[in-house]
């Protein structure tokens, strides 16, 4: 009985950890999704592929790696 109880507690903690993990994954994907939605919106506006700050064209290679980027490399560096 005692063994069963402690086993139950462990798996409950496990489940809670899993739940926390799922929640943080969910938040991560929500953020990513928002970025992608914004990117799609900018494609509609034909602003996609241009830096939001300096208006320079973002290199295609950079867009290929991170399609949702809004800033060119140098403006991004200014933010970091
Ligand atoms: Zn820029």
Short mmCIF file of N, CA and C and ligand atoms in Angstrom, two decimals:
data_model
loop_
_atom_site.label_atom_id
_atom_site.label_comp_id
_atom_site.label_asym_id
_atom_site.label_seq_id
_atom_site.Cartn_x
_atom_site.Cartn_y
_atom_site.Cartn_z
N UNK A 1 0.84 -1.22 0.00
CA UNK A 1 0.00 0.00 0.00
C UNK A 1 0.87 1.25 0.00
N UNK A 2 1.88 1.23 0.92
CA UNK A 2 2.79 2.36 0.99
C UNK A 2 3.53 2.54 -0.34
N UNK A 3 3.96 1.40 -0.88
CA UNK A 3 4.66 1.45 -2.16
C UNK A 3 3.80 2.04 -3.27
N UNK A 4 2.58 1.63 -3.25
CA UNK A 4 1.65 2.11 -4.28
C UNK A 4 1.46 3.62 -4.19
N UNK A 5 1.41 4.08 -2.90
CA UNK A 5 1.21 5.52 -2.71
C UNK A 5 2.37 6.32 -3.26
N UNK A 6 3.60 5.86 -2.91
CA UNK A 6 4.74 6.64 -3.37
C UNK A 6 4.87 6.55 -4.89
N UNK A 7 4.53 5.43 -5.44
CA UNK A 7 4.56 5.29 -6.88
C UNK A 7 3.58 6.29 -7.52
N UNK A 8 2.40 6.35 -6.87
CA UNK A 8 1.38 7.27 -7.39
C UNK A 8 1.87 8.70 -7.36
N UNK A 9 2.59 9.06 -6.29
CA UNK A 9 3.08 10.43 -6.17
C UNK A 9 4.12 10.74 -7.26
N UNK A 10 4.98 9.77 -7.49
CA UNK A 10 6.01 9.99 -8.51
C UNK A 10 5.38 10.20 -9.88
N UNK A 11 4.44 9.37 -10.23
CA UNK A 11 3.89 9.52 -11.57
C UNK A 11 3.05 10.80 -11.68
N UNK A 12 2.52 11.24 -10.52
CA UNK A 12 1.79 12.50 -10.54
C UNK A 12 2.75 13.66 -10.82
N UNK A 13 3.93 13.60 -10.18
CA UNK A 13 4.92 14.64 -10.44
C UNK A 13 5.38 14.60 -11.89
N UNK A 14 5.52 13.38 -12.37
CA UNK A 14 5.88 13.20 -13.77
C UNK A 14 4.86 13.85 -14.69
N UNK A 15 3.63 13.58 -14.37
CA UNK A 15 2.55 14.11 -15.20
C UNK A 15 2.55 15.63 -15.16
N UNK A 16 2.83 16.19 -13.95
CA UNK A 16 2.86 17.64 -13.83
C UNK A 16 4.00 18.23 -14.64
N UNK A 17 5.15 17.53 -14.61
CA UNK A 17 6.29 18.01 -15.39
C UNK A 17 5.98 17.97 -16.88
N UNK A 18 5.36 16.88 -17.27
CA UNK A 18 4.97 16.75 -18.68
C UNK A 18 4.03 17.89 -19.07
N UNK A 19 3.14 18.19 -18.15
CA UNK A 19 2.16 19.23 -18.41
C UNK A 19 2.84 20.59 -18.57
N UNK A 20 3.79 20.86 -17.67
CA UNK A 20 4.54 22.12 -17.76
C UNK A 20 5.29 22.22 -19.07
N UNK A 21 5.89 21.10 -19.44
CA UNK A 21 6.64 21.04 -20.69
C UNK A 21 5.72 21.32 -21.87
N UNK A 22 4.58 20.69 -21.84
CA UNK A 22 3.62 20.87 -22.92
C UNK A 22 3.18 22.33 -22.99
N UNK A 23 3.00 22.94 -21.79
CA UNK A 23 2.57 24.33 -21.77
C UNK A 23 3.63 25.25 -22.36
N UNK A 24 4.91 25.00 -22.02
CA UNK A 24 5.93 25.90 -22.54
C UNK A 24 6.12 25.66 -24.04
N UNK A 25 5.98 24.42 -24.48
CA UNK A 25 6.01 24.17 -25.92
C UNK A 25 4.88 24.90 -26.62
N UNK A 26 3.73 24.85 -26.01
CA UNK A 26 2.55 25.49 -26.58
C UNK A 26 2.78 27.00 -26.73
N UNK A 27 3.33 27.60 -25.65
CA UNK A 27 3.61 29.04 -25.71
C UNK A 27 4.62 29.35 -26.81
N UNK A 28 5.63 28.48 -26.93
CA UNK A 28 6.64 28.68 -27.95
C UNK A 28 6.00 28.65 -29.34
N UNK A 29 5.16 27.67 -29.57
CA UNK A 29 4.56 27.55 -30.89
C UNK A 29 3.55 28.66 -31.16
N UNK A 30 2.90 29.12 -30.09
CA UNK A 30 1.99 30.25 -30.25
C UNK A 30 2.75 31.47 -30.76
N UNK A 31 3.93 31.73 -30.17
CA UNK A 31 4.75 32.85 -30.57
C UNK A 31 5.21 32.69 -32.01
N UNK A 32 5.68 31.48 -32.33
CA UNK A 32 6.14 31.22 -33.69
C UNK A 32 5.01 31.42 -34.68
N UNK A 33 3.86 30.94 -34.31
CA UNK A 33 2.70 31.03 -35.18
C UNK A 33 2.35 32.48 -35.46
N UNK A 34 2.43 33.31 -34.42
CA UNK A 34 2.14 34.72 -34.57
C UNK A 34 3.13 35.37 -35.54
N UNK A 35 4.41 35.00 -35.40
CA UNK A 35 5.43 35.54 -36.30
C UNK A 35 5.14 35.16 -37.74
N UNK A 36 4.76 33.91 -37.94
CA UNK A 36 4.49 33.43 -39.29
C UNK A 36 3.26 34.13 -39.86
N UNK A 37 2.25 34.32 -39.01
CA UNK A 37 1.05 35.01 -39.46
C UNK A 37 1.37 36.43 -39.90
N UNK A 38 2.24 37.09 -39.11
CA UNK A 38 2.67 38.44 -39.47
C UNK A 38 3.43 38.44 -40.79
N UNK A 39 4.27 37.42 -40.98
CA UNK A 39 5.03 37.30 -42.22
C UNK A 39 4.09 37.15 -43.40
N UNK A 40 3.07 36.33 -43.23
CA UNK A 40 2.10 36.12 -44.31
C UNK A 40 1.35 37.42 -44.62
N UNK A 41 1.03 38.14 -43.57
CA UNK A 41 0.35 39.42 -43.75
C UNK A 41 1.24 40.38 -44.55
N UNK A 42 2.53 40.40 -44.21
CA UNK A 42 3.44 41.28 -44.93
C UNK A 42 3.60 40.85 -46.38
N UNK A 43 3.49 39.55 -46.64
CA UNK A 43 3.54 39.07 -48.03
C UNK A 43 2.37 39.65 -48.80
N UNK A 44 1.22 39.68 -48.16
CA UNK A 44 0.04 40.26 -48.79
C UNK A 44 0.25 41.73 -49.08
N UNK A 45 0.88 42.42 -48.16
CA UNK A 45 1.13 43.85 -48.31
C UNK A 45 2.34 44.14 -49.19
N UNK A 46 2.98 43.09 -49.65
CA UNK A 46 4.20 43.21 -50.46
C UNK A 46 5.31 43.93 -49.71
N UNK A 47 5.29 43.83 -48.39
CA UNK A 47 6.37 44.38 -47.58
C UNK A 47 7.30 43.26 -47.13
N UNK A 48 6.92 42.07 -47.48
CA UNK A 48 7.70 40.92 -47.03
C UNK A 48 9.08 40.92 -47.67
N UNK A 49 10.10 40.61 -46.86
CA UNK A 49 11.45 40.51 -47.38
C UNK A 49 12.22 41.81 -47.24
N UNK A 50 11.56 42.83 -46.67
CA UNK A 50 12.25 44.09 -46.43
C UNK A 50 12.35 44.35 -44.93
N UNK A 51 13.47 44.90 -44.53
CA UNK A 51 13.69 45.19 -43.12
C UNK A 51 12.69 46.24 -42.64
N UNK A 52 12.09 45.98 -41.48
CA UNK A 52 11.09 46.91 -40.96
C UNK A 52 11.73 48.20 -40.48
N UNK A 53 13.04 48.16 -40.24
CA UNK A 53 13.65 49.36 -39.69
C UNK A 53 14.32 50.23 -40.73
N UNK A 54 15.14 49.61 -41.57
CA UNK A 54 15.86 50.43 -42.55
C UNK A 54 15.29 50.29 -43.95
N UNK A 55 14.38 49.33 -44.15
CA UNK A 55 13.76 49.18 -45.46
C UNK A 55 14.62 48.45 -46.48
N UNK A 56 15.79 48.02 -46.02
CA UNK A 56 16.68 47.26 -46.91
C UNK A 56 16.09 45.89 -47.19
N UNK A 57 16.41 45.37 -48.34
CA UNK A 57 15.96 44.03 -48.69
C UNK A 57 16.70 43.01 -47.81
N UNK A 58 15.96 42.08 -47.24
CA UNK A 58 16.58 41.03 -46.42
C UNK A 58 17.07 39.93 -47.37
N UNK A 59 18.33 39.52 -47.24
CA UNK A 59 18.87 38.50 -48.15
C UNK A 59 18.03 37.23 -48.15
N UNK A 60 17.84 36.66 -49.32
CA UNK A 60 17.02 35.46 -49.47
C UNK A 60 17.52 34.32 -48.60
N UNK A 61 18.85 34.24 -48.42
CA UNK A 61 19.42 33.17 -47.61
C UNK A 61 18.94 33.28 -46.16
N UNK A 62 18.86 34.54 -45.68
CA UNK A 62 18.38 34.75 -44.31
C UNK A 62 16.90 34.39 -44.20
N UNK A 63 16.14 34.75 -45.19
CA UNK A 63 14.71 34.42 -45.18
C UNK A 63 14.48 32.92 -45.27
N UNK A 64 15.38 32.24 -45.97
CA UNK A 64 15.24 30.79 -46.11
C UNK A 64 15.42 30.10 -44.76
N UNK A 65 16.34 30.65 -43.96
CA UNK A 65 16.59 30.05 -42.64
C UNK A 65 15.50 30.44 -41.66
N UNK A 66 15.14 31.73 -41.66
CA UNK A 66 14.10 32.21 -40.75
C UNK A 66 13.08 33.02 -41.53
N UNK A 67 12.08 32.34 -42.08
CA UNK A 67 11.12 33.03 -42.96
C UNK A 67 10.35 34.15 -42.26
N UNK A 68 10.33 34.13 -40.93
CA UNK A 68 9.52 35.12 -40.22
C UNK A 68 10.32 36.36 -39.79
N UNK A 69 11.60 36.44 -40.18
CA UNK A 69 12.39 37.59 -39.72
C UNK A 69 11.83 38.90 -40.28
N UNK A 70 11.96 39.93 -39.45
CA UNK A 70 11.43 41.23 -39.85
C UNK A 70 12.54 42.26 -40.02
N UNK A 71 13.74 41.91 -39.56
CA UNK A 71 14.84 42.87 -39.60
C UNK A 71 16.01 42.28 -40.38
N UNK A 72 16.78 43.16 -41.02
CA UNK A 72 18.00 42.70 -41.65
C UNK A 72 19.03 42.37 -40.57
N UNK A 73 20.13 41.78 -40.96
CA UNK A 73 21.11 41.31 -39.97
C UNK A 73 21.62 42.46 -39.10
N UNK A 74 21.95 43.59 -39.72
CA UNK A 74 22.55 44.66 -38.92
C UNK A 74 21.52 45.31 -37.96
N UNK A 75 20.28 45.45 -38.39
CA UNK A 75 19.26 45.99 -37.47
C UNK A 75 18.98 45.00 -36.34
N UNK A 76 18.96 43.74 -36.68
CA UNK A 76 18.74 42.71 -35.67
C UNK A 76 19.84 42.78 -34.61
N UNK A 77 21.06 42.99 -35.07
CA UNK A 77 22.19 43.08 -34.13
C UNK A 77 22.05 44.29 -33.23
N UNK A 78 21.52 45.35 -33.74
CA UNK A 78 21.29 46.53 -32.90
C UNK A 78 20.30 46.27 -31.78
N UNK A 79 19.41 45.29 -32.03
CA UNK A 79 18.40 44.97 -31.02
C UNK A 79 18.92 44.00 -29.97
N UNK A 80 19.99 43.29 -30.31
CA UNK A 80 20.47 42.26 -29.37
C UNK A 80 21.52 42.78 -28.41
ZN1 LIG B 1 17.64 46.89 -41.39
#
